[in-house]
Amino acid sequence: MGVEKLDGTKNEYGWSKSKLGANAILGVSLAVSRAGAAAKGKAPYQHIAELSGNNDLVMPVPSFNVINGGSHAGNALAFQEFMIMPTGAANFHEAMKIGTEVYHNLKSVIKERYGQNAINVGDEGGFAPDVTSPQECVQLIMEAVEKAGHSGKVDIAIDSAASEFQDGDLYNPNKWVQDDDGASKITSSQLSDLYRDLIKENPQLVSIEDGHGQDDWAGWTEFNEAVKEKVQVVGDDLLVTNTERMKIAIEKKSCNALLLKVNQIGSLSEAIEAVKMAKKAGWGVMTSHRSGETEDTFIADLAVGLSTGQIKTGAPCRTERLAKYNQLLRIEEELGAQAKFAGKAFRKPCDPF
C-alpha cells in the first residue's frame, strides 16, 4: 500500500504505523472505502465483498453482551463478558427479536434475585450483578432464555479477557473481590480445567474468547488441543487482528477463531487479509466493536461483506450499540430473499475466498 510506504515504520509484527498514526490511517482507509462504494453506486458491504473476492454474502449471528464483569463493570466477576447467540433463529431479524426478549427477561431475573442496583448496565450495555461465579452467570442467562420462551435457540459465548486478571505466570479469578489476598491464584492449566468444567456442565457454551493471557501461548495451545474444535476458541488480545501473530497461532494451533477489530490493526486492507487468512486456516471469524464506541456503523457492513458469520457489538441497549444492529436490519431488508443467515453455521458460514 502507498500509505504503508509513506509511513515506513515496522516492528516485529509488521507495519507499526508509528509515524502517521493508526487513528489517522484508519480514518482515511474507511473513508476511501466508503468513497469507493459511493462511486460505484453500491452499499459499503457490497464494495467490501468485491474488494475481498467474497461472492457469498451471509448475515451474521449477533452475539449480545448481556452480563458484564472484569474491567467493564464494578462487580467482583472476573470474566468480562457473557454473551447470548441466537443461533437457532431462522433469520437475522428473528435473532434480534430473540436476543432482545432474552435481555429484558434477564433484567427481571437479575432484579428479582439481586435488587435494583444489579440492573445498572456496563459500558457495552450488559448487566453487572454482584456475582463471582461464571456458572451462576450461565444459569441466570438460561433461566432468562426459558422465561422468554426461546429454549433450544440460544447458545452462550464468554469473553474472559484473561490478561486482565493474569498475575505473572498465574491467574487470579478473585482479582476484583474486595480485600482479596491472592490466595485463590491458579495456574494456566487450572484455568483451562475451569473452562473444560464449564463446557461439560453447559453444552450451550459454544465460544470462549481470550481464555488465557495475550502471551500465554502454552496455555492457549493446551486448551485449544483439549477442546478439539468442540468449542470456538477466539483470539483477541492474542492476535490483535495481526497476520504475523496469526501465523504463529496457526503454526502452534493456539486457537481456532479470529476476533476481527478493524481499528485494532488500523486499515481495511489489513483487516481483509486477516479474515482471508483465518478462513483459509479453517477458523471462525467474529467481527467486533470496541468497549469505547461511536454510532458509526461500518463494522455492520464489514461483517456482511466479509461473511464473518458472527458479530459482537454489545447488548440491545445504548444507541452506539443499537446503531450497528439497526444497520444490519437495513442490510437484511435490502438483500430481501437473497439474505442468508449464518445460524448454527456461524463458524464456517461460507467457503474461504
mmCIF file of C-alpha atoms in Angstrom:
data_model
loop_
_atom_site.group_PDB
_atom_site.id
_atom_site.type_symbol
_atom_site.label_atom_id
_atom_site.label_comp_id
_atom_site.label_asym_id
_atom_site.label_seq_id
_atom_site.Cartn_x
_atom_site.Cartn_y
_atom_site.Cartn_z
ATOM 1 C CA MET A 1 0.000 0.000 0.000
ATOM 2 C CA GLY A 2 1.174 3.519 -0.765
ATOM 3 C CA VAL A 3 0.375 4.758 2.733
ATOM 4 C CA GLU A 4 2.471 1.943 4.221
ATOM 5 C CA LYS A 5 5.431 3.120 2.169
ATOM 6 C CA LEU A 6 4.766 6.727 3.159
ATOM 7 C CA ASP A 7 4.664 5.799 6.862
ATOM 8 C CA GLY A 8 7.669 3.488 6.596
ATOM 9 C CA THR A 9 7.664 2.147 10.173
ATOM 10 C CA LYS A 10 7.892 -1.508 11.179
ATOM 11 C CA ASN A 11 8.301 -3.717 14.241
ATOM 12 C CA GLU A 12 8.498 -7.467 14.805
ATOM 13 C CA TYR A 13 4.829 -7.854 13.846
ATOM 14 C CA GLY A 14 4.924 -5.835 10.615
ATOM 15 C CA TRP A 15 3.736 -2.333 9.769
ATOM 16 C CA SER A 16 3.548 -0.373 13.043
ATOM 17 C CA LYS A 17 2.093 2.961 11.766
ATOM 18 C CA SER A 18 4.270 4.826 14.263
ATOM 19 C CA LYS A 19 4.894 7.858 12.041
ATOM 20 C CA LEU A 20 1.465 8.754 10.650
ATOM 21 C CA GLY A 21 -0.523 7.119 13.442
ATOM 22 C CA ALA A 22 -3.050 4.280 13.283
ATOM 23 C CA ASN A 23 -6.046 6.520 14.018
ATOM 24 C CA ALA A 24 -5.297 8.802 11.089
ATOM 25 C CA ILE A 25 -4.562 5.894 8.738
ATOM 26 C CA LEU A 26 -7.719 4.039 9.742
ATOM 27 C CA GLY A 27 -9.903 7.118 9.225
ATOM 28 C CA VAL A 28 -8.543 7.576 5.717
ATOM 29 C CA SER A 29 -8.827 3.845 4.972
ATOM 30 C CA LEU A 30 -12.511 3.674 5.893
ATOM 31 C CA ALA A 31 -13.282 6.982 4.165
ATOM 32 C CA VAL A 32 -11.696 5.740 0.940
ATOM 33 C CA SER A 33 -13.724 2.535 1.217
ATOM 34 C CA ARG A 34 -16.946 4.461 1.618
ATOM 35 C CA ALA A 35 -15.986 6.752 -1.278
ATOM 36 C CA GLY A 36 -15.272 3.720 -3.452
ATOM 37 C CA ALA A 37 -18.687 2.277 -2.664
ATOM 38 C CA ALA A 38 -20.378 5.599 -3.421
ATOM 39 C CA ALA A 39 -18.509 5.932 -6.721
ATOM 40 C CA LYS A 40 -19.808 2.503 -7.760
ATOM 41 C CA GLY A 41 -23.314 3.323 -6.542
ATOM 42 C CA LYS A 42 -23.157 0.354 -4.188
ATOM 43 C CA ALA A 43 -23.605 -0.236 -0.489
ATOM 44 C CA PRO A 44 -20.421 -0.466 1.621
ATOM 45 C CA TYR A 45 -20.947 -4.191 2.294
ATOM 46 C CA GLN A 46 -21.159 -4.879 -1.454
ATOM 47 C CA HIS A 47 -17.964 -2.927 -2.079
ATOM 48 C CA ILE A 48 -16.166 -4.769 0.743
ATOM 49 C CA ALA A 49 -17.293 -8.104 -0.717
ATOM 50 C CA GLU A 50 -15.863 -7.129 -4.104
ATOM 51 C CA LEU A 51 -12.573 -5.955 -2.585
ATOM 52 C CA SER A 52 -12.162 -9.266 -0.766
ATOM 53 C CA GLY A 53 -13.391 -11.562 -3.530
ATOM 54 C CA ASN A 54 -16.345 -12.792 -1.459
ATOM 55 C CA ASN A 55 -19.245 -13.935 -3.627
ATOM 56 C CA ASP A 56 -21.419 -15.382 -0.869
ATOM 57 C CA LEU A 57 -22.968 -12.753 1.413
ATOM 58 C CA VAL A 58 -24.149 -14.083 4.794
ATOM 59 C CA MET A 59 -25.896 -12.240 7.621
ATOM 60 C CA PRO A 60 -24.076 -12.750 10.951
ATOM 61 C CA VAL A 61 -25.375 -14.206 14.201
ATOM 62 C CA PRO A 62 -25.441 -11.343 16.728
ATOM 63 C CA SER A 63 -23.589 -12.028 19.975
ATOM 64 C CA PHE A 64 -25.238 -9.859 22.615
ATOM 65 C CA ASN A 65 -23.202 -8.957 25.695
ATOM 66 C CA VAL A 66 -25.744 -9.349 28.499
ATOM 67 C CA ILE A 67 -23.661 -9.778 31.692
ATOM 68 C CA ASN A 68 -20.536 -7.695 32.311
ATOM 69 C CA GLY A 69 -17.626 -8.277 34.660
ATOM 70 C CA GLY A 70 -13.915 -7.541 34.910
ATOM 71 C CA SER A 71 -12.742 -4.101 33.850
ATOM 72 C CA HIS A 72 -16.109 -3.418 32.148
ATOM 73 C CA ALA A 73 -18.119 -3.426 35.370
ATOM 74 C CA GLY A 74 -17.954 -2.594 39.067
ATOM 75 C CA ASN A 75 -18.674 -6.073 40.374
ATOM 76 C CA ALA A 76 -16.367 -8.894 41.516
ATOM 77 C CA LEU A 77 -16.821 -11.102 38.427
ATOM 78 C CA ALA A 78 -13.500 -11.948 36.761
ATOM 79 C CA PHE A 79 -14.796 -12.840 33.291
ATOM 80 C CA GLN A 80 -15.513 -9.729 31.269
ATOM 81 C CA GLU A 81 -18.453 -10.702 29.052
ATOM 82 C CA PHE A 82 -21.213 -13.294 28.939
ATOM 83 C CA MET A 83 -22.993 -13.214 25.589
ATOM 84 C CA ILE A 84 -26.043 -14.836 24.029
ATOM 85 C CA MET A 85 -26.016 -16.045 20.407
ATOM 86 C CA PRO A 86 -29.468 -16.822 18.911
ATOM 87 C CA THR A 87 -28.076 -19.474 16.559
ATOM 88 C CA GLY A 88 -31.458 -21.204 16.322
ATOM 89 C CA ALA A 89 -33.159 -18.197 14.722
ATOM 90 C CA ALA A 90 -34.403 -18.503 11.149
ATOM 91 C CA ASN A 91 -33.001 -15.133 10.078
ATOM 92 C CA PHE A 92 -31.293 -12.042 11.422
ATOM 93 C CA HIS A 93 -34.406 -10.118 12.423
ATOM 94 C CA GLU A 94 -35.678 -13.107 14.398
ATOM 95 C CA ALA A 95 -32.258 -13.310 16.084
ATOM 96 C CA MET A 96 -32.669 -9.660 17.105
ATOM 97 C CA LYS A 97 -36.130 -10.393 18.491
ATOM 98 C CA ILE A 98 -34.876 -13.396 20.475
ATOM 99 C CA GLY A 99 -31.860 -11.517 21.824
ATOM 100 C CA THR A 100 -33.931 -8.526 22.898
ATOM 101 C CA GLU A 101 -36.561 -10.642 24.632
ATOM 102 C CA VAL A 102 -33.946 -12.685 26.493
ATOM 103 C CA TYR A 103 -32.150 -9.470 27.516
ATOM 104 C CA HIS A 104 -35.295 -7.978 29.067
ATOM 105 C CA ASN A 105 -36.217 -11.231 30.794
ATOM 106 C CA LEU A 106 -32.684 -11.380 32.177
ATOM 107 C CA LYS A 107 -33.190 -7.914 33.594
ATOM 108 C CA SER A 108 -36.242 -9.170 35.504
ATOM 109 C CA VAL A 109 -34.429 -12.298 36.719
ATOM 110 C CA ILE A 110 -31.448 -10.301 37.987
ATOM 111 C CA LYS A 111 -33.585 -7.588 39.598
ATOM 112 C CA GLU A 112 -35.669 -10.162 41.464
ATOM 113 C CA ARG A 113 -32.603 -12.010 42.742
ATOM 114 C CA TYR A 114 -30.101 -9.209 43.409
ATOM 115 C CA GLY A 115 -32.117 -5.984 43.619
ATOM 116 C CA GLN A 116 -32.454 -2.737 41.691
ATOM 117 C CA ASN A 117 -28.754 -1.826 41.710
ATOM 118 C CA ALA A 118 -27.857 -5.049 39.914
ATOM 119 C CA ILE A 119 -29.555 -3.963 36.694
ATOM 120 C CA ASN A 120 -27.290 -0.983 36.114
ATOM 121 C CA VAL A 121 -25.537 -1.562 32.803
ATOM 122 C CA GLY A 122 -21.842 -1.693 31.916
ATOM 123 C CA ASP A 123 -20.176 0.210 29.081
ATOM 124 C CA GLU A 124 -21.419 -2.296 26.489
ATOM 125 C CA GLY A 125 -24.975 -2.435 27.832
ATOM 126 C CA GLY A 126 -24.772 -5.671 29.815
ATOM 127 C CA PHE A 127 -25.943 -6.000 33.395
ATOM 128 C CA ALA A 128 -23.440 -6.181 36.253
ATOM 129 C CA PRO A 129 -24.919 -8.214 39.122
ATOM 130 C CA ASP A 130 -22.798 -8.822 42.215
ATOM 131 C CA VAL A 131 -21.712 -12.362 41.321
ATOM 132 C CA THR A 132 -18.317 -14.053 41.152
ATOM 133 C CA SER A 133 -19.215 -17.452 39.688
ATOM 134 C CA PRO A 134 -19.215 -17.989 35.898
ATOM 135 C CA GLN A 135 -21.592 -20.915 36.379
ATOM 136 C CA GLU A 136 -24.060 -18.642 38.169
ATOM 137 C CA CYS A 137 -23.971 -16.251 35.191
ATOM 138 C CA VAL A 138 -24.728 -19.073 32.779
ATOM 139 C CA GLN A 139 -27.623 -20.240 34.973
ATOM 140 C CA LEU A 140 -29.066 -16.702 35.082
ATOM 141 C CA ILE A 141 -28.935 -16.488 31.303
ATOM 142 C CA MET A 142 -30.524 -19.894 30.749
ATOM 143 C CA GLU A 143 -33.329 -19.004 33.164
ATOM 144 C CA ALA A 144 -33.968 -15.857 31.128
ATOM 145 C CA VAL A 145 -33.910 -17.863 27.883
ATOM 146 C CA GLU A 146 -36.555 -20.211 29.278
ATOM 147 C CA LYS A 147 -38.717 -17.370 30.589
ATOM 148 C CA ALA A 148 -38.543 -15.701 27.159
ATOM 149 C CA GLY A 149 -39.745 -18.920 25.528
ATOM 150 C CA HIS A 150 -36.629 -19.457 23.416
ATOM 151 C CA SER A 151 -35.166 -22.670 24.846
ATOM 152 C CA GLY A 152 -33.049 -24.506 22.284
ATOM 153 C CA LYS A 153 -32.492 -21.408 20.150
ATOM 154 C CA VAL A 154 -29.769 -19.636 22.166
ATOM 155 C CA ASP A 155 -26.107 -20.502 22.688
ATOM 156 C CA ILE A 156 -23.674 -18.785 25.068
ATOM 157 C CA ALA A 157 -20.278 -17.187 24.455
ATOM 158 C CA ILE A 158 -17.777 -15.903 27.012
ATOM 159 C CA ASP A 159 -15.029 -13.308 26.715
ATOM 160 C CA SER A 160 -12.839 -13.955 29.738
ATOM 161 C CA ALA A 161 -10.307 -11.187 28.967
ATOM 162 C CA ALA A 162 -7.855 -13.272 30.986
ATOM 163 C CA SER A 163 -4.990 -10.821 30.510
ATOM 164 C CA GLU A 164 -6.896 -8.541 32.893
ATOM 165 C CA PHE A 165 -6.649 -10.996 35.792
ATOM 166 C CA GLN A 166 -3.294 -12.535 34.902
ATOM 167 C CA ASP A 167 -0.576 -12.069 37.519
ATOM 168 C CA GLY A 168 2.789 -13.201 36.186
ATOM 169 C CA ASP A 169 2.530 -16.898 35.363
ATOM 170 C CA LEU A 170 -0.664 -17.246 37.417
ATOM 171 C CA TYR A 171 -4.276 -16.060 37.141
ATOM 172 C CA ASN A 172 -6.387 -14.560 39.921
ATOM 173 C CA PRO A 173 -10.132 -15.160 39.366
ATOM 174 C CA ASN A 174 -10.803 -13.175 42.556
ATOM 175 C CA LYS A 175 -8.910 -10.066 41.455
ATOM 176 C CA TRP A 176 -11.980 -7.845 41.808
ATOM 177 C CA VAL A 177 -13.190 -9.387 45.071
ATOM 178 C CA GLN A 178 -12.885 -6.834 47.862
ATOM 179 C CA ASP A 179 -9.949 -7.485 50.231
ATOM 180 C CA ASP A 180 -8.738 -10.423 48.131
ATOM 181 C CA ASP A 181 -5.429 -11.745 49.486
ATOM 182 C CA GLY A 182 -4.374 -13.540 46.282
ATOM 183 C CA ALA A 183 -4.697 -16.989 47.830
ATOM 184 C CA SER A 184 -7.000 -18.156 45.037
ATOM 185 C CA LYS A 185 -4.492 -17.737 42.211
ATOM 186 C CA ILE A 186 -4.400 -20.635 39.769
ATOM 187 C CA THR A 187 -2.090 -21.896 37.033
ATOM 188 C CA SER A 188 -2.748 -21.701 33.315
ATOM 189 C CA SER A 189 -3.616 -25.409 33.263
ATOM 190 C CA GLN A 190 -6.029 -24.988 36.162
ATOM 191 C CA LEU A 191 -7.721 -22.149 34.282
ATOM 192 C CA SER A 192 -8.108 -24.471 31.284
ATOM 193 C CA ASP A 193 -9.666 -27.055 33.623
ATOM 194 C CA LEU A 194 -12.143 -24.427 34.826
ATOM 195 C CA TYR A 195 -13.235 -23.807 31.225
ATOM 196 C CA ARG A 196 -13.493 -27.525 30.495
ATOM 197 C CA ASP A 197 -15.751 -27.978 33.526
ATOM 198 C CA LEU A 198 -17.960 -25.112 32.343
ATOM 199 C CA ILE A 199 -18.211 -26.642 28.875
ATOM 200 C CA LYS A 200 -19.038 -30.070 30.302
ATOM 201 C CA GLU A 201 -21.782 -28.663 32.527
ATOM 202 C CA ASN A 202 -23.186 -26.318 29.874
ATOM 203 C CA PRO A 203 -23.438 -27.781 26.351
ATOM 204 C CA GLN A 204 -24.857 -24.467 25.145
ATOM 205 C CA LEU A 205 -21.454 -22.813 25.784
ATOM 206 C CA VAL A 206 -20.023 -22.660 22.263
ATOM 207 C CA SER A 207 -17.363 -19.933 22.290
ATOM 208 C CA ILE A 208 -14.617 -18.748 24.661
ATOM 209 C CA GLU A 209 -12.621 -15.634 23.825
ATOM 210 C CA ASP A 210 -9.302 -14.638 25.409
ATOM 211 C CA GLY A 211 -9.354 -17.574 27.787
ATOM 212 C CA HIS A 212 -5.650 -17.055 28.569
ATOM 213 C CA GLY A 213 -3.251 -14.118 28.684
ATOM 214 C CA GLN A 214 -2.105 -12.476 25.476
ATOM 215 C CA ASP A 215 1.361 -14.058 25.571
ATOM 216 C CA ASP A 216 0.488 -17.323 27.309
ATOM 217 C CA TRP A 217 0.970 -19.325 24.111
ATOM 218 C CA ALA A 218 1.345 -22.599 26.013
ATOM 219 C CA GLY A 219 -1.960 -22.069 27.841
ATOM 220 C CA TRP A 220 -3.787 -21.244 24.613
ATOM 221 C CA THR A 221 -2.361 -24.249 22.790
ATOM 222 C CA GLU A 222 -3.106 -26.649 25.653
ATOM 223 C CA PHE A 223 -6.726 -25.504 25.881
ATOM 224 C CA ASN A 224 -7.326 -25.486 22.119
ATOM 225 C CA GLU A 225 -5.950 -29.020 21.893
ATOM 226 C CA ALA A 226 -8.152 -30.132 24.787
ATOM 227 C CA VAL A 227 -11.454 -28.902 23.327
ATOM 228 C CA LYS A 228 -10.628 -30.137 19.786
ATOM 229 C CA GLU A 229 -12.995 -27.879 17.811
ATOM 230 C CA LYS A 230 -15.918 -28.649 20.137
ATOM 231 C CA VAL A 231 -15.843 -25.017 21.224
ATOM 232 C CA GLN A 232 -14.751 -21.906 19.373
ATOM 233 C CA VAL A 233 -11.504 -20.581 20.889
ATOM 234 C CA VAL A 234 -11.304 -16.911 19.899
ATOM 235 C CA GLY A 235 -8.107 -14.880 19.861
ATOM 236 C CA ASP A 236 -8.446 -11.152 20.520
ATOM 237 C CA ASP A 237 -5.584 -9.961 22.735
ATOM 238 C CA LEU A 238 -3.603 -12.946 21.454
ATOM 239 C CA LEU A 239 -3.914 -11.978 17.774
ATOM 240 C CA VAL A 240 -4.813 -8.254 17.692
ATOM 241 C CA THR A 241 -6.033 -8.783 14.084
ATOM 242 C CA ASN A 242 -2.364 -9.046 13.089
ATOM 243 C CA THR A 243 -1.428 -11.566 10.399
ATOM 244 C CA GLU A 244 2.064 -12.108 11.825
ATOM 245 C CA ARG A 245 0.646 -13.169 15.196
ATOM 246 C CA MET A 246 -1.999 -15.190 13.358
ATOM 247 C CA LYS A 247 0.734 -17.128 11.541
ATOM 248 C CA ILE A 248 2.254 -18.055 14.922
ATOM 249 C CA ALA A 249 -1.155 -19.125 16.257
ATOM 250 C CA ILE A 250 -1.866 -21.234 13.165
ATOM 251 C CA GLU A 251 1.517 -22.938 13.482
ATOM 252 C CA LYS A 252 1.123 -23.569 17.217
ATOM 253 C CA LYS A 253 -2.594 -24.419 16.880
ATOM 254 C CA SER A 254 -3.294 -21.966 19.676
ATOM 255 C CA CYS A 255 -6.860 -21.036 18.739
ATOM 256 C CA ASN A 256 -9.468 -21.651 16.069
ATOM 257 C CA ALA A 257 -11.080 -18.257 15.562
ATOM 258 C CA LEU A 258 -10.171 -14.611 14.963
ATOM 259 C CA LEU A 259 -11.772 -11.630 16.663
ATOM 260 C CA LEU A 260 -11.851 -9.010 13.908
ATOM 261 C CA LYS A 261 -11.304 -5.416 15.018
ATOM 262 C CA VAL A 262 -10.544 -3.153 12.089
ATOM 263 C CA ASN A 263 -9.412 -0.312 14.372
ATOM 264 C CA GLN A 264 -7.079 -2.719 16.161
ATOM 265 C CA ILE A 265 -4.953 -3.340 13.076
ATOM 266 C CA GLY A 266 -5.516 0.106 11.584
ATOM 267 C CA SER A 267 -6.590 -0.378 7.945
ATOM 268 C CA LEU A 268 -9.341 -2.102 5.994
ATOM 269 C CA SER A 269 -6.831 -3.776 3.662
ATOM 270 C CA GLU A 270 -5.078 -5.498 6.576
ATOM 271 C CA ALA A 271 -8.402 -6.481 8.137
ATOM 272 C CA ILE A 272 -9.460 -8.167 4.895
ATOM 273 C CA GLU A 273 -6.151 -10.049 4.695
ATOM 274 C CA ALA A 274 -6.602 -11.228 8.287
ATOM 275 C CA VAL A 275 -10.089 -12.577 7.531
ATOM 276 C CA LYS A 276 -8.918 -14.341 4.383
ATOM 277 C CA MET A 277 -6.048 -15.946 6.306
ATOM 278 C CA ALA A 278 -8.401 -17.053 9.086
ATOM 279 C CA LYS A 279 -10.918 -18.598 6.712
ATOM 280 C CA LYS A 280 -8.225 -20.456 4.770
ATOM 281 C CA ALA A 281 -6.960 -21.872 8.081
ATOM 282 C CA GLY A 282 -10.454 -23.194 8.802
ATOM 283 C CA TRP A 283 -11.018 -20.687 11.596
ATOM 284 C CA GLY A 284 -14.162 -18.849 12.565
ATOM 285 C CA VAL A 285 -14.255 -15.035 12.458
ATOM 286 C CA MET A 286 -16.187 -12.800 14.848
ATOM 287 C CA THR A 287 -16.489 -9.135 13.863
ATOM 288 C CA SER A 288 -16.255 -6.917 16.941
ATOM 289 C CA HIS A 289 -16.917 -3.436 18.260
ATOM 290 C CA ARG A 290 -14.772 -1.826 20.953
ATOM 291 C CA SER A 291 -15.764 -1.034 24.532
ATOM 292 C CA GLY A 292 -15.492 2.670 23.713
ATOM 293 C CA GLU A 293 -17.738 3.184 20.687
ATOM 294 C CA THR A 294 -19.459 5.729 18.464
ATOM 295 C CA GLU A 295 -22.605 5.411 16.350
ATOM 296 C CA ASP A 296 -20.542 4.649 13.250
ATOM 297 C CA THR A 297 -21.959 1.505 11.584
ATOM 298 C CA PHE A 298 -19.037 0.420 9.391
ATOM 299 C CA ILE A 299 -18.498 -2.902 11.184
ATOM 300 C CA ALA A 300 -22.065 -3.968 10.321
ATOM 301 C CA ASP A 301 -21.244 -3.691 6.610
ATOM 302 C CA LEU A 302 -17.867 -5.305 7.286
ATOM 303 C CA ALA A 303 -19.483 -8.381 8.880
ATOM 304 C CA VAL A 304 -21.781 -8.908 5.897
ATOM 305 C CA GLY A 305 -19.245 -8.010 3.206
ATOM 306 C CA LEU A 306 -16.736 -10.493 4.604
ATOM 307 C CA SER A 307 -19.388 -13.048 5.678
ATOM 308 C CA THR A 308 -17.792 -13.431 9.085
ATOM 309 C CA GLY A 309 -20.864 -15.275 10.341
ATOM 310 C CA GLN A 310 -20.936 -13.596 13.747
ATOM 311 C CA ILE A 311 -20.720 -10.111 15.216
ATOM 312 C CA LYS A 312 -20.485 -8.852 18.770
ATOM 313 C CA THR A 313 -21.442 -5.254 19.296
ATOM 314 C CA GLY A 314 -22.907 -5.090 22.776
ATOM 315 C CA ALA A 315 -26.321 -5.559 24.328
ATOM 316 C CA PRO A 316 -29.560 -4.488 22.624
ATOM 317 C CA CYS A 317 -29.184 -1.294 24.658
ATOM 318 C CA ARG A 318 -27.382 2.071 24.234
ATOM 319 C CA THR A 319 -27.501 3.912 20.925
ATOM 320 C CA GLU A 320 -23.868 3.324 19.948
ATOM 321 C CA ARG A 321 -24.555 -0.449 20.091
ATOM 322 C CA LEU A 322 -28.032 -0.378 18.548
ATOM 323 C CA ALA A 323 -26.757 1.637 15.577
ATOM 324 C CA LYS A 324 -24.877 -1.430 14.293
ATOM 325 C CA TYR A 325 -27.823 -3.770 14.810
ATOM 326 C CA ASN A 326 -30.148 -1.338 13.038
ATOM 327 C CA GLN A 327 -27.766 -1.162 10.093
ATOM 328 C CA LEU A 328 -27.739 -4.959 9.894
ATOM 329 C CA LEU A 329 -31.541 -4.959 9.840
ATOM 330 C CA ARG A 330 -31.440 -2.476 6.947
ATOM 331 C CA ILE A 331 -28.936 -4.654 5.074
ATOM 332 C CA GLU A 332 -31.121 -7.732 5.570
ATOM 333 C CA GLU A 333 -34.134 -5.819 4.271
ATOM 334 C CA GLU A 334 -32.135 -4.651 1.239
ATOM 335 C CA LEU A 335 -30.970 -8.185 0.443
ATOM 336 C CA GLY A 336 -34.545 -9.435 0.659
ATOM 337 C CA ALA A 337 -35.000 -13.046 -0.415
ATOM 338 C CA GLN A 338 -31.247 -13.320 -1.052
ATOM 339 C CA ALA A 339 -30.436 -12.756 2.622
ATOM 340 C CA LYS A 340 -28.782 -15.830 4.126
ATOM 341 C CA PHE A 341 -28.385 -16.200 7.893
ATOM 342 C CA ALA A 342 -25.375 -17.984 9.380
ATOM 343 C CA GLY A 343 -27.292 -19.639 12.230
ATOM 344 C CA LYS A 344 -25.678 -22.834 13.503
ATOM 345 C CA ALA A 345 -23.007 -22.496 10.775
ATOM 346 C CA PHE A 346 -21.682 -19.258 12.315
ATOM 347 C CA ARG A 347 -18.125 -20.609 12.489
ATOM 348 C CA LYS A 348 -17.974 -21.524 8.798
ATOM 349 C CA PRO A 349 -20.729 -19.566 7.035
ATOM 350 C CA CYS A 350 -19.089 -19.689 3.593
ATOM 351 C CA ASP A 351 -16.163 -21.147 1.691
ATOM 352 C CA PRO A 352 -12.778 -19.388 2.038
ATOM 353 C CA PHE A 353 -12.152 -16.654 -0.523
#
